[in-house]
XYZ file of C-alpha atoms in Angstrom:
431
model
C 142.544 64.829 54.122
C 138.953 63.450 53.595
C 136.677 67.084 53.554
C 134.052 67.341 55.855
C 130.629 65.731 54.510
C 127.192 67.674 55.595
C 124.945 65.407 56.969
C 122.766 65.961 53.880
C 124.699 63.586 52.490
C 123.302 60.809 54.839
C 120.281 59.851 53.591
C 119.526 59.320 49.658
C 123.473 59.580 48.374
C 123.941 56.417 50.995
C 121.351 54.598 49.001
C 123.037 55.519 45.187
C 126.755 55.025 46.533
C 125.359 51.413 47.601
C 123.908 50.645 44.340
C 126.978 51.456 42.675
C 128.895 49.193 45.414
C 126.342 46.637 45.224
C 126.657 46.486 40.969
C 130.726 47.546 40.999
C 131.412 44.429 38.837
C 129.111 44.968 36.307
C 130.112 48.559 36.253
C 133.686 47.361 35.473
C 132.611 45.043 32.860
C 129.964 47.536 31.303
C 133.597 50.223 31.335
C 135.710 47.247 29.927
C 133.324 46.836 26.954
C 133.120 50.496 26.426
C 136.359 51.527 25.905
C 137.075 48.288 23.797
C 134.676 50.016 21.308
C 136.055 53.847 21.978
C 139.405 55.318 21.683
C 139.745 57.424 25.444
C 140.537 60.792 25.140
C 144.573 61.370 26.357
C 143.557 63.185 29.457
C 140.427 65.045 31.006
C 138.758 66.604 33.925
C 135.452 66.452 35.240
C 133.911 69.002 37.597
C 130.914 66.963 40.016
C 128.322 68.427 42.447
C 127.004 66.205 44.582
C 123.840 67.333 45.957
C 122.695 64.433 47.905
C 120.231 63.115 45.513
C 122.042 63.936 42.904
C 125.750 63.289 41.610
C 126.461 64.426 38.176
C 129.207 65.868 35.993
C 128.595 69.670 35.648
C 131.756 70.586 33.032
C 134.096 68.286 30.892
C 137.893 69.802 30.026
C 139.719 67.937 27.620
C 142.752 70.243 28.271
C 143.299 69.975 32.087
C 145.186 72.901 33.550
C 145.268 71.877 37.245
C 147.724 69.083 37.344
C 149.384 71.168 39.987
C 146.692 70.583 41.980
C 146.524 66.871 42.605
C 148.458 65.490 45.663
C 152.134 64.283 45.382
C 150.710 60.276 46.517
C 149.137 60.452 42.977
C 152.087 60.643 40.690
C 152.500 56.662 40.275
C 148.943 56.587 39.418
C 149.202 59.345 36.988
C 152.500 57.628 35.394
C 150.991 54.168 35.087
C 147.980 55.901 33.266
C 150.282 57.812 30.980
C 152.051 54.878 29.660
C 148.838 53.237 29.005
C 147.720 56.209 26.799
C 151.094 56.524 25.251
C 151.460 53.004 24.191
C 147.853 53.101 23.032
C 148.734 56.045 20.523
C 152.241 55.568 19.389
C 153.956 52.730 21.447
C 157.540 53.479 20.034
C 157.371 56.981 20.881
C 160.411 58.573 22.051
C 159.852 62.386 21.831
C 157.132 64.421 22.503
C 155.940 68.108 22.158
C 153.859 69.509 24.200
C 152.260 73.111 23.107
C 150.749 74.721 26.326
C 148.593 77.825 26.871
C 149.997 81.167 26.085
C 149.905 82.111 30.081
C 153.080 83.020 30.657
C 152.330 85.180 33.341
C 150.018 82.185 35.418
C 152.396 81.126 37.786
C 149.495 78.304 38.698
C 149.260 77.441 35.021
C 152.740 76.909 34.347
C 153.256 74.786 37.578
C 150.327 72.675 35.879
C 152.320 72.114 33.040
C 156.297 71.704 34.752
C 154.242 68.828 36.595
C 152.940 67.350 33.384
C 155.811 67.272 31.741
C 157.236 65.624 34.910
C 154.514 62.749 34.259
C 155.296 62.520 30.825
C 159.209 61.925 31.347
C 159.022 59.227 33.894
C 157.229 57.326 31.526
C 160.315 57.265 28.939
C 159.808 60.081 26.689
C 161.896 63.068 25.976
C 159.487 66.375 26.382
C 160.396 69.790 25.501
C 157.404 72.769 25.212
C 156.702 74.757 22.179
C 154.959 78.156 22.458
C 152.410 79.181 20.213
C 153.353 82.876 21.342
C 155.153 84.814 18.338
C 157.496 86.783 21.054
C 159.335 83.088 21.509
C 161.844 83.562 18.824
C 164.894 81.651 20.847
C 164.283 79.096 23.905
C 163.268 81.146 26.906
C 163.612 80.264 30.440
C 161.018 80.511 33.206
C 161.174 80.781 36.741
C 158.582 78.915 38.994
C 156.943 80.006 42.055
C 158.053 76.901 43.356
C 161.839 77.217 42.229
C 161.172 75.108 39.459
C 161.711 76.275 35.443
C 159.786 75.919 31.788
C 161.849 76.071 28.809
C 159.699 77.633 25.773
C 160.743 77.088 22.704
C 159.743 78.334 19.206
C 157.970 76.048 16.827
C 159.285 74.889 13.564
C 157.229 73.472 10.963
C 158.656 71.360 8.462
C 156.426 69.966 5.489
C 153.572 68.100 7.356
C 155.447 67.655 10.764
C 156.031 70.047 14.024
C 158.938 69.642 16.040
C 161.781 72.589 17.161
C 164.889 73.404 16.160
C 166.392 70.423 16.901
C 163.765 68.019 18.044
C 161.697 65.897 15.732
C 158.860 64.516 18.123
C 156.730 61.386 17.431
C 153.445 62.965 18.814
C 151.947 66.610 19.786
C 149.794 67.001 22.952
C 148.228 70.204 23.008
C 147.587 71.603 26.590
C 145.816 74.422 24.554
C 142.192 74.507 24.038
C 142.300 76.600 21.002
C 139.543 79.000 22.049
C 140.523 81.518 19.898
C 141.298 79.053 16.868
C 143.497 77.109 15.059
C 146.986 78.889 14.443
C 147.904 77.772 10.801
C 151.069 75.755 12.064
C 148.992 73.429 13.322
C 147.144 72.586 10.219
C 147.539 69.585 8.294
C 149.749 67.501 10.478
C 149.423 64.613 8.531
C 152.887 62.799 9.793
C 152.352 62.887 13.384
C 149.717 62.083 16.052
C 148.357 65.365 17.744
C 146.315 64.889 20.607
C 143.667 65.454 21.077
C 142.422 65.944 17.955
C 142.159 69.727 16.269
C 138.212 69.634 16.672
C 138.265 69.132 20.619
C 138.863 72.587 20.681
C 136.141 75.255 21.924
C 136.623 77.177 18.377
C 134.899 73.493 17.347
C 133.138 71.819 20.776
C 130.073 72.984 22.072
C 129.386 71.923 25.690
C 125.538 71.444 24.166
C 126.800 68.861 22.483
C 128.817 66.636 24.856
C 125.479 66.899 27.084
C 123.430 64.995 24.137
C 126.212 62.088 24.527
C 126.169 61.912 27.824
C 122.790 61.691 27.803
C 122.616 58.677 25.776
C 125.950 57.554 27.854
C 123.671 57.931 31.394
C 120.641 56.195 29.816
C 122.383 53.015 28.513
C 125.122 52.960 32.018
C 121.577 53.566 34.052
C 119.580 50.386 33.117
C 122.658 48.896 33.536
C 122.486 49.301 37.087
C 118.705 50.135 37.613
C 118.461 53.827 38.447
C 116.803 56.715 36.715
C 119.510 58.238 34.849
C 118.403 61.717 36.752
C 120.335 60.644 39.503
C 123.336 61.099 37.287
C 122.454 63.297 34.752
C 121.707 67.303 34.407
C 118.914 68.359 32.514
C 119.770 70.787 29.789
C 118.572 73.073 26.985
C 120.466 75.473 24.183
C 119.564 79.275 23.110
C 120.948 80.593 19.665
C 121.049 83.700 18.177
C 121.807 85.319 21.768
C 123.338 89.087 21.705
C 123.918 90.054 25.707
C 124.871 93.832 24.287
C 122.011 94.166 22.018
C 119.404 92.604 24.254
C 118.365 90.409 21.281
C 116.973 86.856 22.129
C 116.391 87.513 25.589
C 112.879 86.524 25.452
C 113.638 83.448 23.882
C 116.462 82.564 26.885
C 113.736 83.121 29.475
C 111.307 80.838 27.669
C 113.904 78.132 28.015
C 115.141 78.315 31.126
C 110.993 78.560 32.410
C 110.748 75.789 30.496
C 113.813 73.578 32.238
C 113.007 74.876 35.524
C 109.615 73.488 35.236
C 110.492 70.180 33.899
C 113.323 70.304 37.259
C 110.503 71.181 39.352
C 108.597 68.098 38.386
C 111.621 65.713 39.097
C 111.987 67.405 42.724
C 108.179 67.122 43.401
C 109.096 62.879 42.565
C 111.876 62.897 44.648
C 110.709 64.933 47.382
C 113.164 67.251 47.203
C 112.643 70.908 49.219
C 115.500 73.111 47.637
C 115.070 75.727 45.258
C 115.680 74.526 41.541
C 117.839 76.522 39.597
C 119.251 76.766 36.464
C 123.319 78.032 34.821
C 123.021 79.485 31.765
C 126.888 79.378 30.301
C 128.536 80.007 27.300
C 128.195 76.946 24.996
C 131.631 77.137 24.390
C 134.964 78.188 26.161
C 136.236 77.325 30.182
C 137.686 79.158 32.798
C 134.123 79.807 34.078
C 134.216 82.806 32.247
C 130.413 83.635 30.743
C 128.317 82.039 33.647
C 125.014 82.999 34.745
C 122.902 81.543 38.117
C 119.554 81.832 37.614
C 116.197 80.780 39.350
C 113.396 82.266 37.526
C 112.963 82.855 34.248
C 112.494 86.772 35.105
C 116.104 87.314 36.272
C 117.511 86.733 32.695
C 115.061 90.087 31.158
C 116.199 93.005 31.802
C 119.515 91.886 32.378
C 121.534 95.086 33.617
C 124.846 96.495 31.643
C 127.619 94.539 34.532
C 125.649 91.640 33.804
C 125.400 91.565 29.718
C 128.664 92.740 29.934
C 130.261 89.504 32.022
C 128.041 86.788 29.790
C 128.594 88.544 26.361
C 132.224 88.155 26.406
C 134.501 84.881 26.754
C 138.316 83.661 26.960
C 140.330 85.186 23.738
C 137.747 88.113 24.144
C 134.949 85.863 21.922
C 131.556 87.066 21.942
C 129.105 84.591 23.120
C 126.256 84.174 21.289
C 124.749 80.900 22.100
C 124.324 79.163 25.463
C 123.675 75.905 27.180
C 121.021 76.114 29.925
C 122.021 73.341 32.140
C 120.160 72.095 35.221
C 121.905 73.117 38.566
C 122.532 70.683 41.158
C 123.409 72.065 44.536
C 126.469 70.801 46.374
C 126.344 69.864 49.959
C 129.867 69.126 50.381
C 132.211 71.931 52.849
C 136.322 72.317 53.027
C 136.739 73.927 56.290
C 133.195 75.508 56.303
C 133.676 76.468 52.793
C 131.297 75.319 49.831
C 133.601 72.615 48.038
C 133.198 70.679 44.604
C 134.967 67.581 43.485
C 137.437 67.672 40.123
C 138.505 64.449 38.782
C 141.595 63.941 36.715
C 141.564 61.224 34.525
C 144.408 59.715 31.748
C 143.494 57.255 29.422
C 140.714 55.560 30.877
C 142.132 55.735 34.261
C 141.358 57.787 37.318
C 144.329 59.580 38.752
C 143.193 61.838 40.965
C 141.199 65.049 41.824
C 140.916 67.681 44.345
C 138.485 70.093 45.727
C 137.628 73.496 44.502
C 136.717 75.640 47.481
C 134.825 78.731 47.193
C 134.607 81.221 50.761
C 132.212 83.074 49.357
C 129.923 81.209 47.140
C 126.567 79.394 48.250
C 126.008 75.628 47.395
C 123.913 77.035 44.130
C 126.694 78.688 42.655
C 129.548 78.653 40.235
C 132.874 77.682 42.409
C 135.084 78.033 39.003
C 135.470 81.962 39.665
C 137.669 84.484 41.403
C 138.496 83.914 45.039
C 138.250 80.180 44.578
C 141.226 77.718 45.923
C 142.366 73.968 45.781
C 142.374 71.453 48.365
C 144.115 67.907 47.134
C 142.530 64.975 47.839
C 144.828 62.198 49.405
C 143.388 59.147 50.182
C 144.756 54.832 50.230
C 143.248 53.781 47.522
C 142.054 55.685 44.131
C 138.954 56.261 42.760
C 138.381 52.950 40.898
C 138.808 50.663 43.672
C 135.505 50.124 46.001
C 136.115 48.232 49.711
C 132.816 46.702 49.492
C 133.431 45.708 53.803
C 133.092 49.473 54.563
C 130.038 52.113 54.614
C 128.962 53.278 51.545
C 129.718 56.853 52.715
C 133.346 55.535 53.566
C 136.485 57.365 51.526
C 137.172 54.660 48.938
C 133.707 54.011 48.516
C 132.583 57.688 47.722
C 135.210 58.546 45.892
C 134.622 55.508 43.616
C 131.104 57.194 43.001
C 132.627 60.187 41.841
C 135.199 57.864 39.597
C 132.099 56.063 37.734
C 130.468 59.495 37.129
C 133.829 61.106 35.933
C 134.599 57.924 33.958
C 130.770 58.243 32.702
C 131.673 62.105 31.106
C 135.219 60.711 29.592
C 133.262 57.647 27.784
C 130.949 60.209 26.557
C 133.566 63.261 25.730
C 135.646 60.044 23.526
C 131.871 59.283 21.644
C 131.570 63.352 21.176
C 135.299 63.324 19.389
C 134.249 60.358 17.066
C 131.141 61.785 15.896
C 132.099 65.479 15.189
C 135.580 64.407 13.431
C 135.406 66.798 10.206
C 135.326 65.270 6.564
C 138.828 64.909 5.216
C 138.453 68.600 3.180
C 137.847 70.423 6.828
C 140.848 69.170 7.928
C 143.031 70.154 4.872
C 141.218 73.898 5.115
């Protein structure tokens, strides 16, 4: 199913979808060169809003929990991809652990992970789960919504290796993004390749940060292909020293977000763009849209009432937030069944695999979609998100969703240049 398009999307998106179509070779060769200079992250989702003069990345997740959610005709795709980043890492691998989230009550969550693992074992490797949970003391059997079953198992460490009782892996992939820290029997693997790397967890990432790369990422992949890197890029600014329950900072949060909502202002008055500007002020680090905050004037952040402090002061693992990103909002204009919808990409490797919508009933084109009430709508379509038909409209299937593969490709390049320049010194690791 192709969702329904407004016809906001007519006019200026027409006119960037064609300059990507019009420039899709260099594109490719501008990506080939890329990646032959950075190693690509294993796997990763990107969350877009397409606003109609506007198509940017809005999150990065380099721990994807919604493989459940792409569409059945993706599978080769996803297999293909797999391999690549398999035989990239460790080509002889034969065994592989994979340590998922502790949500062993998320029926939606564990049905992301049964189809993982299905991924991972048509491309030739042996994969058994590992629970991080201290209740696993003996392999444990779980029953699927969808008739399906997880086996978790307890982990074993032996000297500088992980494996189980019986199972001596080549690699680790972590499906865990470590929000709450690193457990201590995941320290020091020094024998094996765990992926991603320890510090691509939110107790270590700061979404503040993969904004500054992918800044520089938009500026250089913009003159490639002569737009203003606006057009792909969000605007953003950071507040530390933030404490929602004490009230301190505040004044300092409203500053900043006057101060991007003016500079947003000024790039609408360019473009000629009539919607309100507004800003989301969201945890720095940590997913699950936990910790998010629409705002349109700087006033709406003082005074903040008790529900309010209460829902941004607090993250996943219970972590109190105390600095944010302020990150330019860009409106969506695209509707699932009359319902405000955002594109997700899923990409492995360097490859696009997929994506699907998330579909809010109850949430405007100027808010946060990742929240309660929110569903899935798999995208199935001939050809994937890398391969433009140059013969149709830009605002044809392919041709749109190859947009929205550049841009997602964009935020991976710049999530793999965020892991290579906040690898900890040799001690940090050993701590």
């Amino acid at each position: 199913m192709v969702p329904h398009l407004t016809t906001a999307l007519t006019g200026p998106l027409l006119e960037l979808e064609k300059r990507f179509l019009d420039h899709a070779t260099e594109i490719e060769r501008w990506m080939r060169v890329q990646w032959q200079d950075h190693l690509p992250p294993f796997y990763g989702s990107t969350d877009l809003r397409n606003s109609g003069f506007k198509l940017a990345p809005v999150d990065l997740n380099l721990f994807p929990g919604g493989f459940n959610n792409l569409n059945d005709a993706f599978m080769p795709l996803c297999v293909q991809a797999a391999q690549a980043a398999i035989e990239r890492i460790c080509p002889d691998a034969r065994q592989l652990l994979l340590i998922p989230e502790n949500h062993t009550r998320n029926q939606f969550y564990l049905q992301n992970v049964a189809k993982l693992v299905s991924v991972l074992q048509l491309t030739g490797l042996d994969v058994r789960l590992g629970s991080l949970l201290p209740e696993i003391t003996a392999p444990t059997t779980l029953e699927l919504a969808n008739g399906s079953t997880l086996t978790l198992e307890p982990l074993e460490r032996r000297g500088a290796r992980l494996g189980l009782a019986d199972f001596e892996p080549c690699a680790v992939l972590l499906n865990n993004d470590l929000s709450g820290g690193v457990p201590p029997i995941l320290k020091g693997l020094d024998d094996q390749w765990l992926i991603p790397p320890l510090h691509a967890g939110w107790h270590v990432r700061r979404k503040s940060i993969h904004a500054a790369v992918y800044d520089r990422v938009a500026r250089d992949f913009a003159s490639v292909i002569g737009i203003d890197p606006w057009r792909i890029n969000p605007e953003f600014g950071v507040c530390s020293q933030i404490d929602f329950h004490e009230r301190t900072g505040e004044e300092h949060l409203a500053d900043e977000v006057d101060r991007l909502l003016a500079r947003i202002r000024e790039k609408y008055r360019e473009y000629e763009v009539t919607e309100t500007p507004f800003v989301v002020v969201k945890a720095d680090a940590g997913t699950y849209g936990m910790g998010v905050m629409t705002v349109r004037d700087a006033s709406e952040v003082r005074g903040l009432n008790r529900r309010q402090r209460n829902k941004m002061s607090v993250v996943k693992e219970g972590l109190e937030v105390h600095e944010v990103i302020i990150q330019e909002g860009v409106h969506t204009f695209e509707t699932v069944d009359d319902a405000v919808a955002e594109p997700v990409v899923y990409m492995m490797d360097h490859y696009v695999v997929g994506g699907f919508y998330r579909v809010h009933t109850e949430r405007a084109r100027d808010e946060n979609l990742n929240a309660p009430g929110m569903h899935f709508k798999p995208l199935a379509f001939e050809t994937c998100c890398s391969l433009p038909d140059c013969r149709q409209g830009p605002d044809a299937a392919p041709n749109r969703f190859y947009a929205y593969g550049v841009v997602a490709r964009l935020a991976l390049l710049a999530a793999s240049i965020e892991i290579e320049e906040t690898m900890p010194a040799e001690a940090e690791l050993a701590a």
